[in-house]
Short mmCIF file of C-alpha atoms in Angstrom, two decimals:
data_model
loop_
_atom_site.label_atom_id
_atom_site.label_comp_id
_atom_site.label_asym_id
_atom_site.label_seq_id
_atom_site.Cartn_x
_atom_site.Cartn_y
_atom_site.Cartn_z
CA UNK A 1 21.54 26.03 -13.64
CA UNK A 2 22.96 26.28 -17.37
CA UNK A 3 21.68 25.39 -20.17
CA UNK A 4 23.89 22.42 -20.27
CA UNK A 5 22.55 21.15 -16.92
CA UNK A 6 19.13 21.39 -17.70
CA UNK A 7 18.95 20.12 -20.94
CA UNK A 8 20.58 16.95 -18.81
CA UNK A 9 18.09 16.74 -16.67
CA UNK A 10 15.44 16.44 -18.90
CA UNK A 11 17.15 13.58 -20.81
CA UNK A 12 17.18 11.68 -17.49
CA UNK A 13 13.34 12.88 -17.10
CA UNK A 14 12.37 12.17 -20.48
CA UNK A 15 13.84 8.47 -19.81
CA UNK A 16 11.81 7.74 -16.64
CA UNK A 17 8.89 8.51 -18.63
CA UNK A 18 10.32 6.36 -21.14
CA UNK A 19 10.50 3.05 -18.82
CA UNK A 20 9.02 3.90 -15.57
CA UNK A 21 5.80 6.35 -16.60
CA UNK A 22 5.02 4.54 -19.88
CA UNK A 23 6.88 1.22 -19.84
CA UNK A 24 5.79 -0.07 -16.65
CA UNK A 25 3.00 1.86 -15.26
CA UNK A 26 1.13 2.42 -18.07
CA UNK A 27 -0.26 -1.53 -17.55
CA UNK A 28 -2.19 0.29 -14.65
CA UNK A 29 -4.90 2.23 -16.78
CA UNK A 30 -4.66 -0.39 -20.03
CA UNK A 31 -5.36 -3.79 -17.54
CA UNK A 32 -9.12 -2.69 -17.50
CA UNK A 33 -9.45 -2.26 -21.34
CA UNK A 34 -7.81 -5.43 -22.18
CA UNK A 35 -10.15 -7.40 -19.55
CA UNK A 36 -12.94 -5.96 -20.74
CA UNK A 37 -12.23 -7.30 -24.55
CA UNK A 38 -10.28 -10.15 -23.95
CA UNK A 39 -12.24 -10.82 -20.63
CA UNK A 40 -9.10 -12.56 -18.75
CA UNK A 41 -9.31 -12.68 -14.70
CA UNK A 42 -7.77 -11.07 -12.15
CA UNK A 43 -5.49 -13.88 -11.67
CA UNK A 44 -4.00 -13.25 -15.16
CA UNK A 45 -4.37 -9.89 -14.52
CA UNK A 46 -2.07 -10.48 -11.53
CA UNK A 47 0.48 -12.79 -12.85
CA UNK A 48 1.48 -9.86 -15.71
CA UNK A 49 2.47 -7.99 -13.01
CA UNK A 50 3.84 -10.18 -11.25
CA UNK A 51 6.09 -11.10 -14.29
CA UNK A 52 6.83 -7.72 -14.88
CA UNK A 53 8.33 -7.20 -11.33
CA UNK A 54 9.70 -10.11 -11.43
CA UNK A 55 11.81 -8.57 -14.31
CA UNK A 56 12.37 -5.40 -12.44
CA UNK A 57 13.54 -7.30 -9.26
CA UNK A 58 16.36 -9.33 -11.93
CA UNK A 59 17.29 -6.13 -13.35
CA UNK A 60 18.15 -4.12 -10.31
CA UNK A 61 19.68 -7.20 -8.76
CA UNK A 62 21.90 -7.06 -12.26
CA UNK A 63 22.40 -3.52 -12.54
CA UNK A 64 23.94 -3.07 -8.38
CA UNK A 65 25.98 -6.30 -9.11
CA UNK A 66 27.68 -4.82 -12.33
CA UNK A 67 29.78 -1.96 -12.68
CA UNK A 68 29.19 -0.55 -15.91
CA UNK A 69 31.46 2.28 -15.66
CA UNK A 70 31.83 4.34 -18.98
CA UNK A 71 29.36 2.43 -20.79
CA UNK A 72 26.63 3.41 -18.79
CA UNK A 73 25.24 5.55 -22.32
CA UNK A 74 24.97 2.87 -24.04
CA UNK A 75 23.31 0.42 -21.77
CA UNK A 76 21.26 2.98 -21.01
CA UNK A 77 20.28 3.54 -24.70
CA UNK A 78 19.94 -0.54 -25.17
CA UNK A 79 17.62 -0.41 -22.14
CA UNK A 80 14.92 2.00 -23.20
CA UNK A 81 14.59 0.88 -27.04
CA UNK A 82 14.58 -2.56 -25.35
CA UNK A 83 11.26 -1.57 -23.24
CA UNK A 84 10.19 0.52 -26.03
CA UNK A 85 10.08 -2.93 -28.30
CA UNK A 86 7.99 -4.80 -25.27
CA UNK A 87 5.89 -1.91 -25.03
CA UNK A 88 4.73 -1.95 -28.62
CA UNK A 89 4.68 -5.71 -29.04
CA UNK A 90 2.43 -5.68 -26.11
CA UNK A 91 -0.14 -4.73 -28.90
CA UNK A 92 1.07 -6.81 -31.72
CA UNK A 93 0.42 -10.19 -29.92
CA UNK A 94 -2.27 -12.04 -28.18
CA UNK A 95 -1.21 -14.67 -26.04
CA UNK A 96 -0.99 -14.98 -21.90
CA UNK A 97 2.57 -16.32 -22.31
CA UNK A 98 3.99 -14.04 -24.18
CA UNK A 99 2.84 -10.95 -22.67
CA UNK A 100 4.29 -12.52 -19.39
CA UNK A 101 7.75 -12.59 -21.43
CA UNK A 102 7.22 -9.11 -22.19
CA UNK A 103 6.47 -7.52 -19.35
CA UNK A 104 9.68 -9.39 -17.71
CA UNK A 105 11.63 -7.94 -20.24
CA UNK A 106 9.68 -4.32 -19.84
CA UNK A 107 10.26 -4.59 -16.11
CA UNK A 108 14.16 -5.89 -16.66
CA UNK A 109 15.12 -2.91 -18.52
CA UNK A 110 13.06 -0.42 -16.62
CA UNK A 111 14.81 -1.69 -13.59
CA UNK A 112 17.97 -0.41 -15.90
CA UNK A 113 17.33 2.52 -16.69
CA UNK A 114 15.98 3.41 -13.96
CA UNK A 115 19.60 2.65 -11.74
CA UNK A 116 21.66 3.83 -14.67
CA UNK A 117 19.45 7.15 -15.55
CA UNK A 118 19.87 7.57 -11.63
CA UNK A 119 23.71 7.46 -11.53
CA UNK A 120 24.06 9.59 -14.06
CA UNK A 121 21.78 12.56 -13.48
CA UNK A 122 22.37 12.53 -9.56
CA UNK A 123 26.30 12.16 -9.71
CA UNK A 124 26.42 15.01 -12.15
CA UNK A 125 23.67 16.82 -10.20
CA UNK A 126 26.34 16.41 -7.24
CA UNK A 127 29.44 17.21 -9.63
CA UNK A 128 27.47 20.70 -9.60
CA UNK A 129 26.22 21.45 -5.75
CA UNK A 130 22.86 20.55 -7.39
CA UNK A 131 21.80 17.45 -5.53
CA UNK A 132 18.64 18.95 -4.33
CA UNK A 133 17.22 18.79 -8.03
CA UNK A 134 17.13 15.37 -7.48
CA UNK A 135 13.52 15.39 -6.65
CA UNK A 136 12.53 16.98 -10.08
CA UNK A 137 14.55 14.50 -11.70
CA UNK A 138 12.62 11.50 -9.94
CA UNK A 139 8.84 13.52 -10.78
CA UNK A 140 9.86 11.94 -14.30
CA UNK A 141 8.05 8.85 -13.27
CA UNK A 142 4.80 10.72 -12.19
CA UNK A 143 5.04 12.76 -15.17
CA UNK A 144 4.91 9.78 -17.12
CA UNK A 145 2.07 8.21 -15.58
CA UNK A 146 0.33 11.68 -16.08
CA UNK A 147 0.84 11.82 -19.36
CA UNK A 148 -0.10 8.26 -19.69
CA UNK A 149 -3.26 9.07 -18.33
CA UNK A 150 -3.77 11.64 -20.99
CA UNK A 151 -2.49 10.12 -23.77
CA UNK A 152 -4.58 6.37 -23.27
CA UNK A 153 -8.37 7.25 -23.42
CA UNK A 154 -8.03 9.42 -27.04
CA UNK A 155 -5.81 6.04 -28.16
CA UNK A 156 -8.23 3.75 -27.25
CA UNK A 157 -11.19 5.11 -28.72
CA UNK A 158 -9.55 5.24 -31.92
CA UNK A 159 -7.25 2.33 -31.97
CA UNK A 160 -8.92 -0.17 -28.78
CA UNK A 161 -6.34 -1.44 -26.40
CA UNK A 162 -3.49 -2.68 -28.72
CA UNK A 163 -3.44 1.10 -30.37
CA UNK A 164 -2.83 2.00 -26.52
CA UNK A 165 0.62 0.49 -26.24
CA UNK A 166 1.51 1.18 -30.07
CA UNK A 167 0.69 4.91 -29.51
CA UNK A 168 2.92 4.65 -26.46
CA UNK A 169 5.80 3.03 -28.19
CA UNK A 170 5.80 5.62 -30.91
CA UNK A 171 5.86 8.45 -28.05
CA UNK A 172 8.54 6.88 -26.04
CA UNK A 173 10.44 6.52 -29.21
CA UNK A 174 10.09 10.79 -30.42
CA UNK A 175 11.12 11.08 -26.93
CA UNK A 176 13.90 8.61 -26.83
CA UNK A 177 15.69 10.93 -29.45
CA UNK A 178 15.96 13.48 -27.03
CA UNK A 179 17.45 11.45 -24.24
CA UNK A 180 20.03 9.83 -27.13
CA UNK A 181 20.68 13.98 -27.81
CA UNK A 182 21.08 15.72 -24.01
CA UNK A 183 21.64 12.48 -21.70
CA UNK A 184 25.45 12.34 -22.41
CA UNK A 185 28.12 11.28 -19.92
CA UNK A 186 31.37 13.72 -19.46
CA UNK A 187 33.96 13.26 -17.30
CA UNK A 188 33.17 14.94 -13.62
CA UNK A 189 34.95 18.41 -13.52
CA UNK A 190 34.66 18.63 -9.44
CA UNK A 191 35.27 15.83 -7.64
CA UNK A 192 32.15 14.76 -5.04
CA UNK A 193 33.87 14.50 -1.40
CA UNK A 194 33.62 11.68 0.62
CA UNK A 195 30.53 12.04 2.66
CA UNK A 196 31.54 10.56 6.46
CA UNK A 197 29.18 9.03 8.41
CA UNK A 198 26.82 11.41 10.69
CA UNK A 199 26.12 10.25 14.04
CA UNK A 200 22.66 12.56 14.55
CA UNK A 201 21.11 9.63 11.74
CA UNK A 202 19.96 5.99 12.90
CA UNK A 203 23.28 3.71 12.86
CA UNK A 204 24.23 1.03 10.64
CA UNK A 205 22.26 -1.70 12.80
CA UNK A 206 18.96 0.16 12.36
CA UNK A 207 19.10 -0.62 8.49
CA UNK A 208 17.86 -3.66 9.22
CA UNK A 209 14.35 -2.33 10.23
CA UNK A 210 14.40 0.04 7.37
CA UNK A 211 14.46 -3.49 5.25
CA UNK A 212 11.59 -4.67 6.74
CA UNK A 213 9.60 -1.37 6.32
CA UNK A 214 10.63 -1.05 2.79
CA UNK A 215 10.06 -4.80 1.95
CA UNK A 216 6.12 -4.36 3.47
CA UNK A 217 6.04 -1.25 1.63
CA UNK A 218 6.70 -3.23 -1.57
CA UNK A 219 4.03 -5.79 -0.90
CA UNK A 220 1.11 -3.13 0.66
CA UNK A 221 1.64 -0.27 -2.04
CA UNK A 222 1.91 -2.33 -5.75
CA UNK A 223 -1.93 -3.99 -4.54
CA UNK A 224 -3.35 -0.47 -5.77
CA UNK A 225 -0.32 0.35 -7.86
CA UNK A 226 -1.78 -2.45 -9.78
CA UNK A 227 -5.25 -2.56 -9.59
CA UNK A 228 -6.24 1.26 -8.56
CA UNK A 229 -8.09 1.56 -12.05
CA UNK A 230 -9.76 -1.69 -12.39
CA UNK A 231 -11.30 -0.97 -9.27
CA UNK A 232 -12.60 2.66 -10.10
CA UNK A 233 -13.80 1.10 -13.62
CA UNK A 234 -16.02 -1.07 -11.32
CA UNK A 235 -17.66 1.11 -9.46
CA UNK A 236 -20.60 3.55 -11.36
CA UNK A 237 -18.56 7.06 -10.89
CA UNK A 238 -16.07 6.08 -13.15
CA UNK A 239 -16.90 3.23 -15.44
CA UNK A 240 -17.23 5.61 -18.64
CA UNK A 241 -13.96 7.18 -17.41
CA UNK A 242 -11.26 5.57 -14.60
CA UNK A 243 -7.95 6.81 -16.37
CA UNK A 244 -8.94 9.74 -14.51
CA UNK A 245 -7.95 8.18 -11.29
CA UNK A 246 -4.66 7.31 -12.35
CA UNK A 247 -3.94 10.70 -13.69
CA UNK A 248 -4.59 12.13 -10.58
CA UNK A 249 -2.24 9.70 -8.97
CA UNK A 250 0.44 10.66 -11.67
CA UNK A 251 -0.42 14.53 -10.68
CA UNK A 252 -0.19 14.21 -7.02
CA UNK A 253 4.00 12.03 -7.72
CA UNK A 254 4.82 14.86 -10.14
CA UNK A 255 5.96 17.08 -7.10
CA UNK A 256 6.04 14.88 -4.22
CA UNK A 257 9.22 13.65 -3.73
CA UNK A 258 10.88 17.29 -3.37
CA UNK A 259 8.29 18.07 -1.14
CA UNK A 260 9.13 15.12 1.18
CA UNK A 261 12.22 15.98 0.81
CA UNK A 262 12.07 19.20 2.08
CA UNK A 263 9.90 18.24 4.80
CA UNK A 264 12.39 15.72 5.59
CA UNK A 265 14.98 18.30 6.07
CA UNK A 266 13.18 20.01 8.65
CA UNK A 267 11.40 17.69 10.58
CA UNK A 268 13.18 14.57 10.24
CA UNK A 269 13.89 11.58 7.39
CA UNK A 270 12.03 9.21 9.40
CA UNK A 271 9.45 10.82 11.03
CA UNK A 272 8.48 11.75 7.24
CA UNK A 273 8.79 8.40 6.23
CA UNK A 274 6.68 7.05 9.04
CA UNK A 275 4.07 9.88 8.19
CA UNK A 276 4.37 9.15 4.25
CA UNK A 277 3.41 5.05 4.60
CA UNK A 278 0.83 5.94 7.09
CA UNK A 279 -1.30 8.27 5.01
CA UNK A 280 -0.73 5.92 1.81
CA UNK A 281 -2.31 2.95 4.06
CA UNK A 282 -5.23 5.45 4.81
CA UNK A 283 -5.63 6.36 0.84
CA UNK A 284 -5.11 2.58 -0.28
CA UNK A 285 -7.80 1.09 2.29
CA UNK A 286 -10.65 4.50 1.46
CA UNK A 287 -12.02 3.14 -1.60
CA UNK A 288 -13.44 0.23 1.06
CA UNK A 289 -14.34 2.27 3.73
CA UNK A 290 -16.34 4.41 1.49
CA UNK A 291 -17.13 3.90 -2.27
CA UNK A 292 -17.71 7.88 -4.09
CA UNK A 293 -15.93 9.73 -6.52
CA UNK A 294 -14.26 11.76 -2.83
CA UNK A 295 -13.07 8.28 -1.68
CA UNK A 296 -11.40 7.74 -5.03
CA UNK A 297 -9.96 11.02 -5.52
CA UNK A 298 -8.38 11.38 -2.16
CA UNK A 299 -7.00 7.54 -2.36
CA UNK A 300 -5.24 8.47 -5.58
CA UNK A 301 -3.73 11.59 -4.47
CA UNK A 302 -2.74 9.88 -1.15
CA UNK A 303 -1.27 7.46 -3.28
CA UNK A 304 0.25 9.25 -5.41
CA UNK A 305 1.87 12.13 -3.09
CA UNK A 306 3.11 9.19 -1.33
CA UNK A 307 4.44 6.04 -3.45
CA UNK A 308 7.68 7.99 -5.08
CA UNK A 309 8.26 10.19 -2.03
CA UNK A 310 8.89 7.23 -0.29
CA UNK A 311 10.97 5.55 -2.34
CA UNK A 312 13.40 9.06 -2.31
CA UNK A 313 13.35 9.21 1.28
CA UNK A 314 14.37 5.46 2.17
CA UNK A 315 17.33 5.96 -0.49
CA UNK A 316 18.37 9.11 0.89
CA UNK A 317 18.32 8.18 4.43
CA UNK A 318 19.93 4.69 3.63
CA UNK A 319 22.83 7.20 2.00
CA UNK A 320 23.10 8.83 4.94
CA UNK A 321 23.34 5.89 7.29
CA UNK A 322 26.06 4.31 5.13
CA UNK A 323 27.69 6.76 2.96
CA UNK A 324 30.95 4.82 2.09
CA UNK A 325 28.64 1.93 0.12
CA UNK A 326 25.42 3.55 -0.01
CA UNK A 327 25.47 2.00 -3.65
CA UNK A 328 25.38 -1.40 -2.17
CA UNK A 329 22.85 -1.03 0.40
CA UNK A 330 20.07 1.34 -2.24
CA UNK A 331 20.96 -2.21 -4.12
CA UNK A 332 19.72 -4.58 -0.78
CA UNK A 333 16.73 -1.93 -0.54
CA UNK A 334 15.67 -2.08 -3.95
CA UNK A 335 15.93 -5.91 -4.56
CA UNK A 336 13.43 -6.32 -0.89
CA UNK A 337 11.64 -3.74 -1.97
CA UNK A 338 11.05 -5.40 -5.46
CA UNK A 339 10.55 -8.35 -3.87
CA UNK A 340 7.51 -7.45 -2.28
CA UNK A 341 6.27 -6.50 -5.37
CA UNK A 342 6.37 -9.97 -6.77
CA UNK A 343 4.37 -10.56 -4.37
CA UNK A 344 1.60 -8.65 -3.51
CA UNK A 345 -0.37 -8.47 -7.74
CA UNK A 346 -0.72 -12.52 -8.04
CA UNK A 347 -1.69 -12.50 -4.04
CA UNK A 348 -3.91 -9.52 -5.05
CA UNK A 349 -5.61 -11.22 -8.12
CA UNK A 350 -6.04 -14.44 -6.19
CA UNK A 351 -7.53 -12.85 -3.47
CA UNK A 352 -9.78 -11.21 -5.82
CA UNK A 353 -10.72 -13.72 -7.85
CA UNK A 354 -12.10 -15.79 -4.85
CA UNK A 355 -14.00 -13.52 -3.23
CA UNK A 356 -15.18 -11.16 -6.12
CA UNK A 357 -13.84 -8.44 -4.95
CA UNK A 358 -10.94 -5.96 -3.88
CA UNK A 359 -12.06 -4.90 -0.53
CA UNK A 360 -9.87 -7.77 1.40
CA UNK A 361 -6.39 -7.59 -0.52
CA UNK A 362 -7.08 -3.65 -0.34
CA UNK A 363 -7.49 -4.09 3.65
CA UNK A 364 -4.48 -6.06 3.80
CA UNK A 365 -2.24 -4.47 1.73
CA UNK A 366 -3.32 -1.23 3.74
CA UNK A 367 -2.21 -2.90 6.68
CA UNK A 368 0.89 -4.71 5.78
CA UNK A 369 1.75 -0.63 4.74
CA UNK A 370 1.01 0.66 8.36
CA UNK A 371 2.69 -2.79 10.08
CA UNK A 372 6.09 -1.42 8.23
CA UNK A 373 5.50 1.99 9.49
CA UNK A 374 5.56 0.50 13.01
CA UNK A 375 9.11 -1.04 12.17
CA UNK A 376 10.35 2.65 11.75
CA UNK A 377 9.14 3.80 15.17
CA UNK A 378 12.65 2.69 16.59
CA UNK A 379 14.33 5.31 14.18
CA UNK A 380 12.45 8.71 15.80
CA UNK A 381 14.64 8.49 18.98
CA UNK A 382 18.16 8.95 17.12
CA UNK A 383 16.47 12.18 15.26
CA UNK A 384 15.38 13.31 18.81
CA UNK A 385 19.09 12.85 19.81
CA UNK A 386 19.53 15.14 16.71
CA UNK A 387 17.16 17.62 17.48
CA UNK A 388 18.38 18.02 20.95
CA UNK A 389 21.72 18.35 20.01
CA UNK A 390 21.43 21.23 17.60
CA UNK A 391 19.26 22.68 20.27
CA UNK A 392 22.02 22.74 22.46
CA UNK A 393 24.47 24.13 20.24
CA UNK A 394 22.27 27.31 19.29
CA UNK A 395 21.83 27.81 23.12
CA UNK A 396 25.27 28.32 23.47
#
């Protein structure tokens, strides 16, 4: 790739860190600080998140409905100083209600930039027969919460929780230059052709599975998305020191979704996505099954090798079902998807907060995740009609 190209990429990289690594994740590893000085419950706990998906779920909703066409730059650019505002004001104030405003407006314009910073990079990753960079484009968001990770504990030692998302804010803000600099929209100098419709992939009909799957996968995988570090801080390995757990998560995204990719390629989009959502229900259900540093380790790198994978494989496979509006139906996936997010933090912190502990919304998120793998069994036999066909044809 040129210079050009890669500078590009990074701008789109540097902007999921921005809104996705920072922005919304970063509430992961900061929940546990703020509850242990402001000493708010899980319920609370839950309803920010809720409110912040909520946000996301009205923002993608938004974004598929509108065509934004050349003024996709500047919405872009609105979007991230927009959750680069809610991200520092989330340690300026001190009240429930407004930090549920906030992190509706965080999640609404992560939601944003996270469709527009997708259009852009991937259509002019196509322009140039460079689509299967698309992965490293979409490690931006475990970057982020790697970095996250890093940046949080020195922050909060200095500065206590509000200095967290302050520090944050200021980051996201040197970095926002850069995307205002590379992440620039030109007109396309090869034209993308028309993809058609490949008959070795699940039809049309079988989308509506895929829903299901993803929806469940919404609901099962934002229960430790949410609460992964709170429930490390709780436990006596890592009570002096459970950002650790979420940098390991943000290590193990980094590369994962070209890796799934690439597996995908060779054995199959949804075989990999049924083995994907069954090994993140193993890693989100360990930390009950056995409580040690191993258990908490291998969760978050299960988690983490899994959570943005899937997400890349259920958007390339719905492209590939339904090329000619693949736009509208990543929309329909991403709004069920969100959806279940809404969901599954306030069931989470209720849950929680009634029984004291984690271990039953962690066993049923783990297997709402595995009960949506199931839904995808139908899928395998249209990828064994593939298999057998291109085993025909090199027999010839």
């Amino acid at each position: 790739m040129n210079k050009q190209l890669i500078l590009f990429l990074f701008g789109g990289i540097f902007s999921l860190i921005i809104a996705m690594g920072f922005g919304r994740f970063a509430y992961t590893p900061i929940l546990p600080l703020m509850q242990h000085d402001l000493s708010f419950s899980d319920s609370i706990a839950g309803y920010l998140a809720t409110s912040n998906y909520a946000g996301y779920l009205f923002g993608a909703i938004l974004t598929g409905a509108i065509s934004f066409k050349e003024r996709r730059i500047l919405i872009l650019r609105i979007g991230l100083l927009l959750n680069i505002l809610t991200t520092a004001l989330m340690g300026l104030v001190s009240s429930n209600l407004l930090w549920i405003v906030l992190r509706f407006l965080s999640g609404f314009s992560s939601a944003l930039v996270l469709v527009l910073a997708s259009g852009l990079v991937l259509d002019r990753l196509a322009s140039r027969n460079k689509s299967n960079w698309s992965g490293v484009f979409y490690g931006g968001v475990g970057l982020g919460i790697y970095l996250s990770s890093l940046i949080i504990p020195s922050l909060n030692d200095m500065f206590l929780w509000k200095g967290t998302w302050m520090g944050l804010a200021v980051v996201s803000l040197i970095l926002f230059i850069f995307v205002w600099m590379w992440l620039e929209e030109t007109p396309q100098e090869i034209k993308i052709k028309k993809q058609e419709i490949n008959p070795n992939f699940p039809p049309t009909k079988w989308l509506f599975w895929l829903m299901i799957a993803y929806g469940l996968e919404g609901l099962g995988y934002i229960v430790t998305g949410t609460f992964i570090v709170s429930i490390a801080q709780e436990t006596p390995s890592f009570e002096n020191n459970a950002t650790i757990v979420w940098m390991i998560v943000g290590l193990a995204a980094i590369p994962s979704c070209f890796l799934w990719t690439l597996l995908a390629q060779k054995s199959g989009f949804v075989k990999s996505l049924i083995l994907a959502m069954v090994l993140q229900s193993i890693g989100v259900v360990l930390p009950v099954l056995y409580i040690s540093e191993v258990s908490f380790v291998t969760s978050a790198l299960l988690f983490g090798a899994t959570f943005m994978g899937i997400t890349s494989l259920v958007t390339t496979l719905a492209q590939k079902i339904n090329p000619s509006i693949s736009a509208k139906t990543i929309g329909s996936l991403t709004a069920i998807y969100a959806g279940g997010q809404l969901i599954g933090p306030s069931l989470a912190g209720i849950i929680s907060s009634h029984t004291h502990s984690f271990d039953a919304a962690l066993i049923g998120a783990s297997c709402v995740i595995f009960i949506g793998a199931l839904f995808l069994l139908t899928g395998i036999k249209f990828e064994s009609k593939r298999e057998a066909s291109e085993s025909n044809f090199f027999s010839k």
